[in-house]
mmCIF file of C-alpha atoms and ligand atoms in Angstrom:
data_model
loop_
_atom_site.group_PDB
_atom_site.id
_atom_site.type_symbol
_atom_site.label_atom_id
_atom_site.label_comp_id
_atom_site.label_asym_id
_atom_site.label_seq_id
_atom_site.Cartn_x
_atom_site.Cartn_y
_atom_site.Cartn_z
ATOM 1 C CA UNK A 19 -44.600 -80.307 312.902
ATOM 2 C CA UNK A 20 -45.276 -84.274 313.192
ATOM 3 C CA UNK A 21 -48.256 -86.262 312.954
ATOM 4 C CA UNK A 22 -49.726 -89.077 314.877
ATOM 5 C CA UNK A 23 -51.790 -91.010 312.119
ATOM 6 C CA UNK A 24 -53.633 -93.791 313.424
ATOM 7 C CA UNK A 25 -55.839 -95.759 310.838
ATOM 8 C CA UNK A 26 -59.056 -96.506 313.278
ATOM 9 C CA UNK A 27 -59.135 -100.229 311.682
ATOM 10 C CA UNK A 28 -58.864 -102.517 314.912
ATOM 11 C CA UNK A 29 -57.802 -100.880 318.250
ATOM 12 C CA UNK A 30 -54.340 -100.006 318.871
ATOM 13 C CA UNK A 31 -52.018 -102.596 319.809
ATOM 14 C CA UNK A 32 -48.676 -102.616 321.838
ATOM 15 C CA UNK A 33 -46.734 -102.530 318.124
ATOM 16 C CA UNK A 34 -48.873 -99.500 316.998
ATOM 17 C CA UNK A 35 -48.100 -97.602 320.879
ATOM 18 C CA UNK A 36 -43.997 -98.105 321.183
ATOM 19 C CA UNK A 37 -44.379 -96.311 317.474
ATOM 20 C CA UNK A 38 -46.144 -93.417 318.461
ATOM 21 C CA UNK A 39 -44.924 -93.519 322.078
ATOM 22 C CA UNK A 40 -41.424 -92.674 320.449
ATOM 23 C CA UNK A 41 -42.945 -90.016 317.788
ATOM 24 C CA UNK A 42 -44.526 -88.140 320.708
ATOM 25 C CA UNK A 43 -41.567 -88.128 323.204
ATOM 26 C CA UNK A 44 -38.821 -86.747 320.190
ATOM 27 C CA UNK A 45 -41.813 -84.478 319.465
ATOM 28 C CA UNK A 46 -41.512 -82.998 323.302
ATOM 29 C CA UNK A 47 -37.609 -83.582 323.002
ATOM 30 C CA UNK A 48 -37.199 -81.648 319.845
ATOM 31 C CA UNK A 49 -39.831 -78.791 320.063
ATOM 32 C CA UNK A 50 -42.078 -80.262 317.166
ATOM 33 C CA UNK A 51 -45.338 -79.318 316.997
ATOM 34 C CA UNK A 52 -47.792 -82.306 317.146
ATOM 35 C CA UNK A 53 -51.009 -82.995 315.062
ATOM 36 C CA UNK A 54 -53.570 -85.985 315.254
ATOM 37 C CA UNK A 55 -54.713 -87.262 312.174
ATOM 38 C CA UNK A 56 -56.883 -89.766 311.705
ATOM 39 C CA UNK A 57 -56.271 -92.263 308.389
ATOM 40 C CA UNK A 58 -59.822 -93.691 307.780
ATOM 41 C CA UNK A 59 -59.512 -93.542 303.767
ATOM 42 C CA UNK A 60 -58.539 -96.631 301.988
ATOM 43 C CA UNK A 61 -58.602 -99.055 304.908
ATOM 44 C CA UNK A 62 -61.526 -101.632 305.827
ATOM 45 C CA UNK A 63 -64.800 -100.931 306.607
ATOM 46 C CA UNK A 64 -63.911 -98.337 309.780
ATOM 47 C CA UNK A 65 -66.826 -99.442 312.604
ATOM 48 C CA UNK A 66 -68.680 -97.070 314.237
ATOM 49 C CA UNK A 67 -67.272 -95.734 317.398
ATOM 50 C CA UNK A 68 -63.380 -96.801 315.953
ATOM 51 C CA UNK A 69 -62.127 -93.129 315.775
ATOM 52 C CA UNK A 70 -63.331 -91.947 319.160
ATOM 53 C CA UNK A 71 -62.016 -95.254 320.893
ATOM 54 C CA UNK A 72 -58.641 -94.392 319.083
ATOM 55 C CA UNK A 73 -58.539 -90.874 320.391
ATOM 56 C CA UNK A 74 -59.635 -92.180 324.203
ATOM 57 C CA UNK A 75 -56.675 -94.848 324.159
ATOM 58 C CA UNK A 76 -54.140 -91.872 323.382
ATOM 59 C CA UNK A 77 -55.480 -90.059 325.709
ATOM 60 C CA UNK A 78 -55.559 -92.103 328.240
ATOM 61 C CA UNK A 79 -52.345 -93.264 327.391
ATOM 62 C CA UNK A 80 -51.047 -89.593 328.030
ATOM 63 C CA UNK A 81 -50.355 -88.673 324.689
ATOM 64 C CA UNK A 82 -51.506 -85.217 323.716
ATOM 65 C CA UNK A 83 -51.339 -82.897 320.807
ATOM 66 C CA UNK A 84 -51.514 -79.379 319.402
ATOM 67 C CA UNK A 85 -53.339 -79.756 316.211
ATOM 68 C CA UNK A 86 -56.610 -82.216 315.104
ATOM 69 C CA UNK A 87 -58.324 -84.445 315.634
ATOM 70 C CA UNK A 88 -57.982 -83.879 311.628
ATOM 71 C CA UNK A 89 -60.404 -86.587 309.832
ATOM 72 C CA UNK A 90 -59.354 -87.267 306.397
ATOM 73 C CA UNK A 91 -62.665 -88.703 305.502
ATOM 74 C CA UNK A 92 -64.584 -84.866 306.751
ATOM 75 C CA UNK A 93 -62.941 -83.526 303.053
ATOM 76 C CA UNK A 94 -61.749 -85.255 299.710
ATOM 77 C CA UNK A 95 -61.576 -82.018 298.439
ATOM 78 C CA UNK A 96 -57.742 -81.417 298.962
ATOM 79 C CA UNK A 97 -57.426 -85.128 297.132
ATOM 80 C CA UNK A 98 -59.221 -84.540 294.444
ATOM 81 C CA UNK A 99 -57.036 -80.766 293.528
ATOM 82 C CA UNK A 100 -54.250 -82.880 293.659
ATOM 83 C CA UNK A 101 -55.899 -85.500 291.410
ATOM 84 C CA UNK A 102 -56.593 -82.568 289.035
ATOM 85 C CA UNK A 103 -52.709 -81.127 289.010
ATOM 86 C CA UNK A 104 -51.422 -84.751 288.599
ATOM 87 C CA UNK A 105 -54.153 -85.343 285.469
ATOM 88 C CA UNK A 106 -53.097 -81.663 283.884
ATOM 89 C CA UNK A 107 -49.656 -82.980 283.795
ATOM 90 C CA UNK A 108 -50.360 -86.470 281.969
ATOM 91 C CA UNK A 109 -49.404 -87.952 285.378
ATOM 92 C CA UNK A 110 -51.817 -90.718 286.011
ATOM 93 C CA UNK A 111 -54.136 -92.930 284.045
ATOM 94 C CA UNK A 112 -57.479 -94.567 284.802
ATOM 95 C CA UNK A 113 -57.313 -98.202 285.339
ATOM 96 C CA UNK A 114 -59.900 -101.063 285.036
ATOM 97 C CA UNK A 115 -57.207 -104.174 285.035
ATOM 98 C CA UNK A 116 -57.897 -106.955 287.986
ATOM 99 C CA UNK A 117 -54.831 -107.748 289.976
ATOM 100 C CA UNK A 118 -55.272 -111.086 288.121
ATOM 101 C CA UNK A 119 -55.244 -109.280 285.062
ATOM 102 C CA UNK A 120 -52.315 -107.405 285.922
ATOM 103 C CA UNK A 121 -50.402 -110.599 287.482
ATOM 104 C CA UNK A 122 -50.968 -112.494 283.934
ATOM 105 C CA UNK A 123 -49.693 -109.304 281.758
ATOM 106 C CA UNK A 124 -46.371 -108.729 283.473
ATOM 107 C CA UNK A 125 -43.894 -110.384 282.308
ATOM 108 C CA UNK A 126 -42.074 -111.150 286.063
ATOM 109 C CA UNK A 127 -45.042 -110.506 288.189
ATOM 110 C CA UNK A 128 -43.342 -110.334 291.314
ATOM 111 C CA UNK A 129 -43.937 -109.060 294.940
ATOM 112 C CA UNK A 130 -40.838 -106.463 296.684
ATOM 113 C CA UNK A 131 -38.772 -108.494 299.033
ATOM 114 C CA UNK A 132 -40.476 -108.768 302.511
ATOM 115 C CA UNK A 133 -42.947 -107.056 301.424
ATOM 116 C CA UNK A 134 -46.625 -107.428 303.274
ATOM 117 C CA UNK A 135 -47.887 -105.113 300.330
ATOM 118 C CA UNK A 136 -50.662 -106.987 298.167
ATOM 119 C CA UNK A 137 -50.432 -104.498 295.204
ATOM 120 C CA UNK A 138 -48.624 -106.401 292.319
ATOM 121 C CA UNK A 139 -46.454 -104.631 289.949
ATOM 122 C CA UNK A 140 -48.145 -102.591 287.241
ATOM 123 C CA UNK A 141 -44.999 -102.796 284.540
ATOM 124 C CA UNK A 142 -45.041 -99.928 282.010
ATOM 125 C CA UNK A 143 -45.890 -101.939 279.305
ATOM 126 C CA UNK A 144 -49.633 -101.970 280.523
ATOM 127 C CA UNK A 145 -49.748 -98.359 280.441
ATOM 128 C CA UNK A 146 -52.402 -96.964 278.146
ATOM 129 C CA UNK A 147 -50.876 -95.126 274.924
ATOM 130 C CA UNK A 148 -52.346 -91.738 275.676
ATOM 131 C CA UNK A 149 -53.214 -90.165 279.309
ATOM 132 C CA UNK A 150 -56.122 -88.116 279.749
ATOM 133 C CA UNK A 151 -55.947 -84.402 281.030
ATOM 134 C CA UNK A 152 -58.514 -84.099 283.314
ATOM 135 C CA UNK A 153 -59.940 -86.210 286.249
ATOM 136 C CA UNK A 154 -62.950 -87.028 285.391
ATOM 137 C CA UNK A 155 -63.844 -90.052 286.642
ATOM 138 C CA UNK A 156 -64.070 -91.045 290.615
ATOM 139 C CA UNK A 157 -65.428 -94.691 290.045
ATOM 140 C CA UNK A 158 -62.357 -95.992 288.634
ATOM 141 C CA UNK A 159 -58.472 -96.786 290.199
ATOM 142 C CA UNK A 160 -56.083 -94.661 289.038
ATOM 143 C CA UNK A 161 -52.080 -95.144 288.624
ATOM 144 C CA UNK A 162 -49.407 -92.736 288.830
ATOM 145 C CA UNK A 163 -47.200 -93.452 285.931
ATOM 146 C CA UNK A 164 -43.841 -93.885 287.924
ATOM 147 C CA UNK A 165 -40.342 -92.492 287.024
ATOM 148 C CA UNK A 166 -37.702 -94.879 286.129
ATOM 149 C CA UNK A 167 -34.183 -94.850 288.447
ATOM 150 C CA UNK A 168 -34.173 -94.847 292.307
ATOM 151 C CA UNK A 169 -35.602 -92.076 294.626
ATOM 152 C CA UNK A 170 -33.109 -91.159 297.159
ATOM 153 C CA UNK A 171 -33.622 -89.874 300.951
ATOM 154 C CA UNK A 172 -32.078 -89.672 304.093
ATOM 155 C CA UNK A 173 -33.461 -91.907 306.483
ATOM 156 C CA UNK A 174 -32.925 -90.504 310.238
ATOM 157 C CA UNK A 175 -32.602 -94.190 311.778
ATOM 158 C CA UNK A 176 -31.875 -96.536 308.585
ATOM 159 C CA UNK A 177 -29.492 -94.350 306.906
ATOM 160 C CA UNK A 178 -28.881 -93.605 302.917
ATOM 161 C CA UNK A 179 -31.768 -95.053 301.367
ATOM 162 C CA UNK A 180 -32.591 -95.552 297.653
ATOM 163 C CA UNK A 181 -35.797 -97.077 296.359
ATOM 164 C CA UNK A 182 -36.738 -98.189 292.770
ATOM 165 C CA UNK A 183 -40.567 -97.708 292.659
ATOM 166 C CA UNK A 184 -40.663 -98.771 288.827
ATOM 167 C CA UNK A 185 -38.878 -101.761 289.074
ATOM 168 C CA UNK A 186 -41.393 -102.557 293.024
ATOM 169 C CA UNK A 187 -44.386 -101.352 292.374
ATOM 170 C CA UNK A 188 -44.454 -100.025 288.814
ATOM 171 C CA UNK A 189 -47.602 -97.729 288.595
ATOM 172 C CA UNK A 190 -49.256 -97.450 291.627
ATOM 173 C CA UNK A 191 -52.611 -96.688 292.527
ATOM 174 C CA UNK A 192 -53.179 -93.471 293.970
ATOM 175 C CA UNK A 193 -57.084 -93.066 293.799
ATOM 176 C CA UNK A 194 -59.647 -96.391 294.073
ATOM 177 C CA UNK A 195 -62.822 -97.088 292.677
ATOM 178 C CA UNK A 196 -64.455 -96.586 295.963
ATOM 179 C CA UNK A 197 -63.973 -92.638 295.160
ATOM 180 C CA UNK A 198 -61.459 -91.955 297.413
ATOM 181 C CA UNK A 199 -57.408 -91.495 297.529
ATOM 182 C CA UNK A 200 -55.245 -94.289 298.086
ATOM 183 C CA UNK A 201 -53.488 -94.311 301.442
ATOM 184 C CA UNK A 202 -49.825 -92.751 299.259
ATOM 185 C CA UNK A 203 -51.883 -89.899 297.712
ATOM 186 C CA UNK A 204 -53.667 -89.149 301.298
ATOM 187 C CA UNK A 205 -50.494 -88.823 303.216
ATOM 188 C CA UNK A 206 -48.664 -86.667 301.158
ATOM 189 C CA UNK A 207 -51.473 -84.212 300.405
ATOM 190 C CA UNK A 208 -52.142 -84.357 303.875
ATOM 191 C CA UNK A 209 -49.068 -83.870 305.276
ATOM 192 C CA UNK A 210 -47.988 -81.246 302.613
ATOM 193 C CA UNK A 211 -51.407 -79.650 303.562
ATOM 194 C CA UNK A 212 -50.692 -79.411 307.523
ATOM 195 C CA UNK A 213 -47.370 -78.595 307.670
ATOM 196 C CA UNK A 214 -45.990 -82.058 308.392
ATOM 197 C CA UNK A 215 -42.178 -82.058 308.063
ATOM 198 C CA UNK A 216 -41.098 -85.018 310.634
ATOM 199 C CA UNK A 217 -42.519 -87.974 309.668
ATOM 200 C CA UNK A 218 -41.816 -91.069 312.398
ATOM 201 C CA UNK A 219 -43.222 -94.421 311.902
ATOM 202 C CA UNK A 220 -42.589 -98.166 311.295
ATOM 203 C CA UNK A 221 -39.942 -99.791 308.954
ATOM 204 C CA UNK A 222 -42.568 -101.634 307.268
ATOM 205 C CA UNK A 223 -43.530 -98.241 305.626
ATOM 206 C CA UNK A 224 -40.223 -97.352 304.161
ATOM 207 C CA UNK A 225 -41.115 -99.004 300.970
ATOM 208 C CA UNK A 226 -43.993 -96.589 300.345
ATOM 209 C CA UNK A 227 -41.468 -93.461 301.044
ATOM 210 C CA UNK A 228 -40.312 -93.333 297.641
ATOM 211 C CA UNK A 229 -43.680 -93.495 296.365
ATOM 212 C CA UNK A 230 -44.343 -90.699 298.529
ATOM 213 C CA UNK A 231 -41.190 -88.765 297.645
ATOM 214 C CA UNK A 232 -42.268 -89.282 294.118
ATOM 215 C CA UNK A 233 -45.835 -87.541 294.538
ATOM 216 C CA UNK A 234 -44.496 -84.709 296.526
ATOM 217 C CA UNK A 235 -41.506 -84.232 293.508
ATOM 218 C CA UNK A 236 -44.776 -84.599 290.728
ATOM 219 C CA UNK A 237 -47.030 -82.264 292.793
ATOM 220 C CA UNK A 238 -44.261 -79.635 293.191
ATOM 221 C CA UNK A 239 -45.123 -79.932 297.344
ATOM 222 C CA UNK A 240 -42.243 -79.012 299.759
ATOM 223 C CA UNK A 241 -40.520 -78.662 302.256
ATOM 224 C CA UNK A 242 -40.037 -82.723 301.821
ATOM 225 C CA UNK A 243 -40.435 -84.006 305.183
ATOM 226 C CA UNK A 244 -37.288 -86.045 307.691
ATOM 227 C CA UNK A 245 -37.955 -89.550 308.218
ATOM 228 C CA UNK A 246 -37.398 -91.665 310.898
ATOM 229 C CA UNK A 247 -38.624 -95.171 310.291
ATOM 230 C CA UNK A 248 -38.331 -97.629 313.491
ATOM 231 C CA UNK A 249 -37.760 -100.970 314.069
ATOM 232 C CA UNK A 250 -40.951 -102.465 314.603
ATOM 233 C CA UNK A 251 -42.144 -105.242 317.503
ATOM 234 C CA UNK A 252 -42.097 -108.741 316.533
ATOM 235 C CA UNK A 253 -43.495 -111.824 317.868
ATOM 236 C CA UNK A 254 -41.566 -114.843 319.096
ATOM 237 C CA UNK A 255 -42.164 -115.755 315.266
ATOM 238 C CA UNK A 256 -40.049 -112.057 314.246
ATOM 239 C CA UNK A 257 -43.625 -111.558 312.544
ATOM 240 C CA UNK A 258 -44.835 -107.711 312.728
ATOM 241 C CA UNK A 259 -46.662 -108.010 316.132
ATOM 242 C CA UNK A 260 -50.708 -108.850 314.791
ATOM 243 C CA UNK A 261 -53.634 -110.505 316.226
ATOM 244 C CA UNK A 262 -51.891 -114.619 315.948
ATOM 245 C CA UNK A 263 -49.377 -113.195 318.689
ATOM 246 C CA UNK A 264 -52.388 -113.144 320.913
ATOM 247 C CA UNK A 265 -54.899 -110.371 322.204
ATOM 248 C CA UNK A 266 -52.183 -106.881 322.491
ATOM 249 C CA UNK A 267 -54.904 -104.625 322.320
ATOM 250 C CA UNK A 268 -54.522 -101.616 324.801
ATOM 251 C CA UNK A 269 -58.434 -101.653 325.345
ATOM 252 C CA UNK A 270 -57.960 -105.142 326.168
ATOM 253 C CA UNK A 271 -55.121 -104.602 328.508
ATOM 254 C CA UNK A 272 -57.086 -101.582 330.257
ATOM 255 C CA UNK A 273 -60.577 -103.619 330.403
ATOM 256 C CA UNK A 274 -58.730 -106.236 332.590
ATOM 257 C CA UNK A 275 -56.631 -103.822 334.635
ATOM 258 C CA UNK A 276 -53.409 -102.457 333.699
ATOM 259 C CA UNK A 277 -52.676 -99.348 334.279
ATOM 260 C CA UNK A 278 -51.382 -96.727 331.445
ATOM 261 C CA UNK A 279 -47.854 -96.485 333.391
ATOM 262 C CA UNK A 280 -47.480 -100.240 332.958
ATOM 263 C CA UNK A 281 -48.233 -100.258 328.918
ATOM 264 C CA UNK A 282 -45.756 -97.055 329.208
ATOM 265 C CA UNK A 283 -43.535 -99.031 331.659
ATOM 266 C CA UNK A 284 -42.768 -101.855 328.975
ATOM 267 C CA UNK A 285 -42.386 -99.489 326.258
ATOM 268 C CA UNK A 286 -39.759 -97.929 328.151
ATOM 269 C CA UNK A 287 -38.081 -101.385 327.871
ATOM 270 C CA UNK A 288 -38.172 -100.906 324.434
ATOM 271 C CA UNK A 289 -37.254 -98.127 323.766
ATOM 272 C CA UNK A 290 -33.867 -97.732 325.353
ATOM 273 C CA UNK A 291 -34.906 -95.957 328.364
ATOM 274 C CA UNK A 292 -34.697 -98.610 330.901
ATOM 275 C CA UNK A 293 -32.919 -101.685 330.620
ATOM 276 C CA UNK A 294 -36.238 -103.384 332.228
ATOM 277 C CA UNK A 295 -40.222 -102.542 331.777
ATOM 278 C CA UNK A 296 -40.291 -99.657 335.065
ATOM 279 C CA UNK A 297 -44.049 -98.203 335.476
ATOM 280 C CA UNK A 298 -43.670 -94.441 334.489
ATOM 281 C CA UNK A 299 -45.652 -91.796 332.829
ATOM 282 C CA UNK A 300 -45.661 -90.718 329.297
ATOM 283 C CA UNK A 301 -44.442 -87.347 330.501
ATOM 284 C CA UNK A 302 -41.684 -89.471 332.094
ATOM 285 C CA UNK A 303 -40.838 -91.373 329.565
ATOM 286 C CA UNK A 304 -40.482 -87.900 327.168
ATOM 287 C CA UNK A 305 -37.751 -86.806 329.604
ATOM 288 C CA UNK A 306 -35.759 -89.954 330.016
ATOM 289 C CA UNK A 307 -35.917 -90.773 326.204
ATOM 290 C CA UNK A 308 -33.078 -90.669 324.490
ATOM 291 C CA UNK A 309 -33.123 -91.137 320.321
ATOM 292 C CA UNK A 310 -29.622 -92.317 320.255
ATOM 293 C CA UNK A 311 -30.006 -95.278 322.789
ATOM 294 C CA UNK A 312 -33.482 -96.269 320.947
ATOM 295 C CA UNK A 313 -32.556 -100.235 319.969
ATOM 296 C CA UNK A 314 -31.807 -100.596 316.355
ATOM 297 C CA UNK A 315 -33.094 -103.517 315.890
ATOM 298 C CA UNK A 316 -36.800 -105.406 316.187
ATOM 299 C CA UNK A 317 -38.456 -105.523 319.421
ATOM 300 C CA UNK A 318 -39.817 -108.881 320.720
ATOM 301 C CA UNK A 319 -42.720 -109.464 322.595
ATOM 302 C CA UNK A 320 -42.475 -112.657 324.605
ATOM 303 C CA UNK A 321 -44.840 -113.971 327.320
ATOM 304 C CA UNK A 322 -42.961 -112.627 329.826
ATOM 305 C CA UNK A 323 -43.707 -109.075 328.657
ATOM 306 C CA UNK A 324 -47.554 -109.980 328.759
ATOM 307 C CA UNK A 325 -47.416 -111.214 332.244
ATOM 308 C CA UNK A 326 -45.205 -108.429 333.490
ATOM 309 C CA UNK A 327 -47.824 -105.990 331.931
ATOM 310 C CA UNK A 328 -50.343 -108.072 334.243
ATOM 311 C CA UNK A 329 -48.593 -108.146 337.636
ATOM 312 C CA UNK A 330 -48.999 -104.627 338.686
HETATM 313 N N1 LIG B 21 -52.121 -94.681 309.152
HETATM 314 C C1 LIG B 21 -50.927 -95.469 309.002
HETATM 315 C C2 LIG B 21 -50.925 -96.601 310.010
HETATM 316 O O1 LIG B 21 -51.623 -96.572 310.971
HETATM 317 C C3 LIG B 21 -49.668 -94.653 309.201
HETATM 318 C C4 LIG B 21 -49.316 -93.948 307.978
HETATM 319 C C5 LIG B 21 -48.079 -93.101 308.066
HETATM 320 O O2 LIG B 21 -47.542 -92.877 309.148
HETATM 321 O O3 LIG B 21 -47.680 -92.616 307.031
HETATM 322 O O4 LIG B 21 -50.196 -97.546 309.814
#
């Protein structure tokens, strides 16, 4: 089984579609069962009305799914079992540091290369001397005290991979003082939890694999999902596409207009399944999609894309 996990934070753009355009048609290509989760822990403020809009733009889209709508936010309890199991094993460790704290105590506070993250590193040096047992407090973060030496997977697009989360990240917080998980614990319990064992999404979450990897190992979970982590789309700037690329918002696109098969059409242009944006389906962009013509490299979106999208 796979997931489609859309955070309902801000509508779904062209950047966020191509990803799970792509999840969806190797899902149909490869007999994968599909589920829809939808990530509203440890994000902004979700507005009300966010999650159903999300759902309607798949939908409309023609993406559809076996499993879910699953909302994480309808049940911490699975979150806070796994909070329990990590504390029994001396796993994690309340923490009440400021990021400015933490900045000033590391020695090389540094950021991971490229990185968009904003969590500094946590250095093992600020661990506490003794970790408590039990979970017993929900108002505070918590850090998972991470391994030393790389964590090793097989990515499905990028190839051997090998990621140091010590040296990266150091500790890293897996449940925040607003009482809830952290997006790394959510995924994993969730995905563990549903049966998730294909995992596609964007390259700009291959960084938080190991951390994953390293929960899942700690928490005993398997099987250990397949990942396939795509390129992402770019603006002109080779920024990840965002709001200072201009307006890419689906609902925007469909409140002036443009037709599903035309948002589809242009992802097919991306995608390796036509050389230029061709109106089509989803359904016919699931048969003509082929994983081993899917570009290997960033997408760009340049104005002409925009004003193809508008000339149907
Ligand atoms: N909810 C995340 C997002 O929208 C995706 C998380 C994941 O695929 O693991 O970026």
């Amino acid at each position: 089984m796979t997931r489609l996990a859309p955070s309902p934070t801000g509508a779904l753009h062209l950047g966020n579609v191509r990803t799970f355009l792509v999840n969806w048609a190797l899902a149909r290509k490869l007999d994968w069962r599909v589920l829809l989760r939808i990530e509203d822990l440890d994000t902004p403020r979700v507005k009300p009305g966010a999650i159903e809009d999300t759902i309607d733009t798949l939908a409309w889209l023609g993406l559809d799914w076996d499993v879910g709508p699953e909302i994480q936010s309808d049940d911490l309890s699975p979150y806070r079992d796994a909070m329990e199991t990590l504390a029994t094993k001396k796993l994690i460790f309340p923490c009440e540091l400021s990021r400015t704290e933490i900045e000033q105590a590391a020695s090389a506070p540094h950021r991971p290369e490229g990185s968009e993250t904003r969590e500094s590193v946590y250095p093992a040096s600020l661990r506490p001397a003794e970790r408590p047992a039990d979970f017993d407090r929900v108002d505070v973060n918590w850090r998972f005290a991470a391994r030393e030496g790389a964590v090793a997977f097989d990515d499905r697009v990028r190839g051997a991979q090998s990621i140091d989360v010590a040296a990266d990240v150091g500790d890293f917080v897996v449940w925040t003082k607003r009482g809830q998980p952290s997006y790394q614990l959510a995924v994993i319990v969730d995905d563990a939890h549903s049966g998730v064992d294909r995992v596609v999404r964007g390259d700009d979450l291959i960084a938080s694999t190991g951390r994953q990897l390293m929960l899942y190992r700690a928490l005993g979970l398997e099987p250990e999902p397949m990942y396939w982590h795509l390129p992402l789309a770019v603006g002109p700037d080779g920024r990840r596409l965002a709001k200072r690329h201009g307006d890419t918002r689906v609902s925007s696109y469909r409140a002036s207009g443009v037709g599903a098969e035309r948002i589809i059409g242009l992802m097919a242009s991306w995608s390796g399944v036509t050389p230029d944006p061709e109106p089509m389906t989803a359904e016919q962009f699931a048969e003509r999609f082929d994983v081993t013509t899917l570009p290997a490299s960033d997408i760009v979106f340049k104005e002409v894309d925009d004003a193809w999208l508008h000339s149907g």
